[in-house]
C-alpha cells in the first residue's frame, strides 16, 4: 500500500472522515480528501467503505470530476462495465477538465478502441487554449497509453513532452525502451529512479519486466522477491515470479505463485490460464482442465478480454482432451479456436492462413491417434491448401505421422520435399528425414540428411 497512507497527514484526514460518520460534520475535508479515503479503502479491498466515501463526496459535490472519475473507473475495473463508466463520465460538469478528457479516452482504450482514443485526444489537444494544460497533456497521455501497453501511441505522445526531467517522463520512457527490447537502457533509467525511491512498487515492476523479457529468469525472481517484500500484494511481481519459475522448470513453485495471483486478481483469466499450463507440465491434466475452464469463463466475461488468451485456452483444452482420449471434445475445442482466428485475424491473411493450416494439422494428428487414416489424410491435404503448400506444413505433417508410427508415410512426404522443393527447407525437415531413414535402413540417405541438417543450421 502507498506509504502516503501511513503519513500523519492522511491519518488526520481519515480521522476527520470517521468523525463525520459519527457527527455529520465534515470539517475541512474536501472532494479530493474524500477521493483519497475512498482509494484507501479500495486498496484495502473494503469495497463497501470505499463506495460509501465516494458517495458522500457525490452527495456533497455533485458533478465533481474526482468522485465521478472514481466511480467510472470502479465500473471499469471491478464491474467490467464501460457503458456504466461512460454514464458517470458524462455526469461530470466540466467537460474541459483534463481528468474528464483522460477518463473518456481510458474508457475507449479499455473497450479496445485505442485508435478512437488517440483521435479524440488529438482533437482535444489541438483545441486546448490553456498553456499549462496544453503543456502537461502529452506526458499524461503517454502515461495513459503505457498503462495499456499501447507503446507506439505512448511514444508518439511522449515525443511532444518537454518535461524530460520529470520522474513520470523517465518512467514511461523506460517502459517504451523495454518494449523495444532495449532492456539495459530501460533498466538504467529505472535504477536511477530507484536510487531516490527504493520502495516504489511501480519501479520494481518495470525492472522485473525487463529481466523477464530478456530471459534473465533467476534475477527476475530476485527482483520479484524485493518487490513482494515491499508490497506482499504486488500481483505483477507474484505473477512474474511464477512465470520465471515456470521457465526454469520449477513447476511446483510456479503453481503456488499463480494460485497466489488468482487470490489477488480472481477475475483475470491469465492467472487461471498459467496455472493450467503449469499443471499440464506436471501431468495434472484433470486439475489443469478445471483451471482452464475457469480461465475461459473469466475471459468470456471480461469486456477487455484478450483474444490471444482465449485462443491459448482453447488450444490447451484441446491438448488435455487429446491426452485424456476425449477426441471429440479435442476436435470441438480446435473448432472454437478456428472461430477465434477467423474473427481476429481477418485483416492478416498470411497469419490467418498459417494458423488455419496449423489447426488442420492438429485435426489430422488427432485422427492419426485414432488410427483413422482417411480423415487424417483429408485434414493434412486441407493444411497444404490453407498454407499455400508451405514447406513448413509438409514438415509438420511428416513429423506428426512419424510420432504416431507412420514412418513410411512420413518418409515419402519428406523425401519428396527435399528432392523437389526449390525453397529453403528448415533443418527440422532433414532431421526427421534422417530419423525415418534410420528406421527404414536407408543408411546412405540418412548420412546425407544429417549432413544437410547440419549445413542448414549453420546457414541460418
PDB file of N, CA and C in Angstrom, residues 23 37 45 93 141 211 338 357 401:
ATOM      1  N   UNK A  23     -20.678  12.266  13.581  1.00  0.00           N
ATOM      2  CA  UNK A  23     -21.313  13.544  13.938  1.00  0.00           C
ATOM      3  C   UNK A  23     -22.042  14.231  12.802  1.00  0.00           C
ATOM      4  N   UNK A  37      -9.625   8.951   0.549  1.00  0.00           N
ATOM      5  CA  UNK A  37     -10.134   8.000   1.535  1.00  0.00           C
ATOM      6  C   UNK A  37     -10.807   6.814   0.837  1.00  0.00           C
ATOM      7  N   UNK A  45      -9.281  -3.444  -0.099  1.00  0.00           N
ATOM      8  CA  UNK A  45     -10.301  -4.384  -0.582  1.00  0.00           C
ATOM      9  C   UNK A  45     -11.576  -4.310   0.261  1.00  0.00           C
ATOM     10  N   UNK A  93     -19.498  17.802 -14.672  1.00  0.00           N
ATOM     11  CA  UNK A  93     -19.942  19.120 -15.145  1.00  0.00           C
ATOM     12  C   UNK A  93     -18.951  19.756 -16.113  1.00  0.00           C
ATOM     13  N   UNK A 141      -0.954  11.772 -21.424  1.00  0.00           N
ATOM     14  CA  UNK A 141      -1.483  10.831 -22.416  1.00  0.00           C
ATOM     15  C   UNK A 141      -0.503   9.682 -22.633  1.00  0.00           C
ATOM     16  N   UNK A 211      13.824  -7.857 -16.845  1.00  0.00           N
ATOM     17  CA  UNK A 211      14.590  -9.082 -16.607  1.00  0.00           C
ATOM     18  C   UNK A 211      13.858 -10.305 -17.164  1.00  0.00           C
ATOM     19  N   UNK A 338     -10.600 -22.145 -34.177  1.00  0.00           N
ATOM     20  CA  UNK A 338     -10.716 -21.681 -35.566  1.00  0.00           C
ATOM     21  C   UNK A 338     -11.639 -20.465 -35.659  1.00  0.00           C
ATOM     22  N   UNK A 357      -3.886 -23.555 -41.189  1.00  0.00           N
ATOM     23  CA  UNK A 357      -3.138 -24.743 -41.601  1.00  0.00           C
ATOM     24  C   UNK A 357      -2.640 -25.524 -40.387  1.00  0.00           C
ATOM     25  N   UNK A 401       3.094 -37.629 -38.487  1.00  0.00           N
ATOM     26  CA  UNK A 401       2.996 -39.029 -38.926  1.00  0.00           C
ATOM     27  C   UNK A 401       4.095 -39.876 -38.282  1.00  0.00           C
TER      28      UNK A 401
END
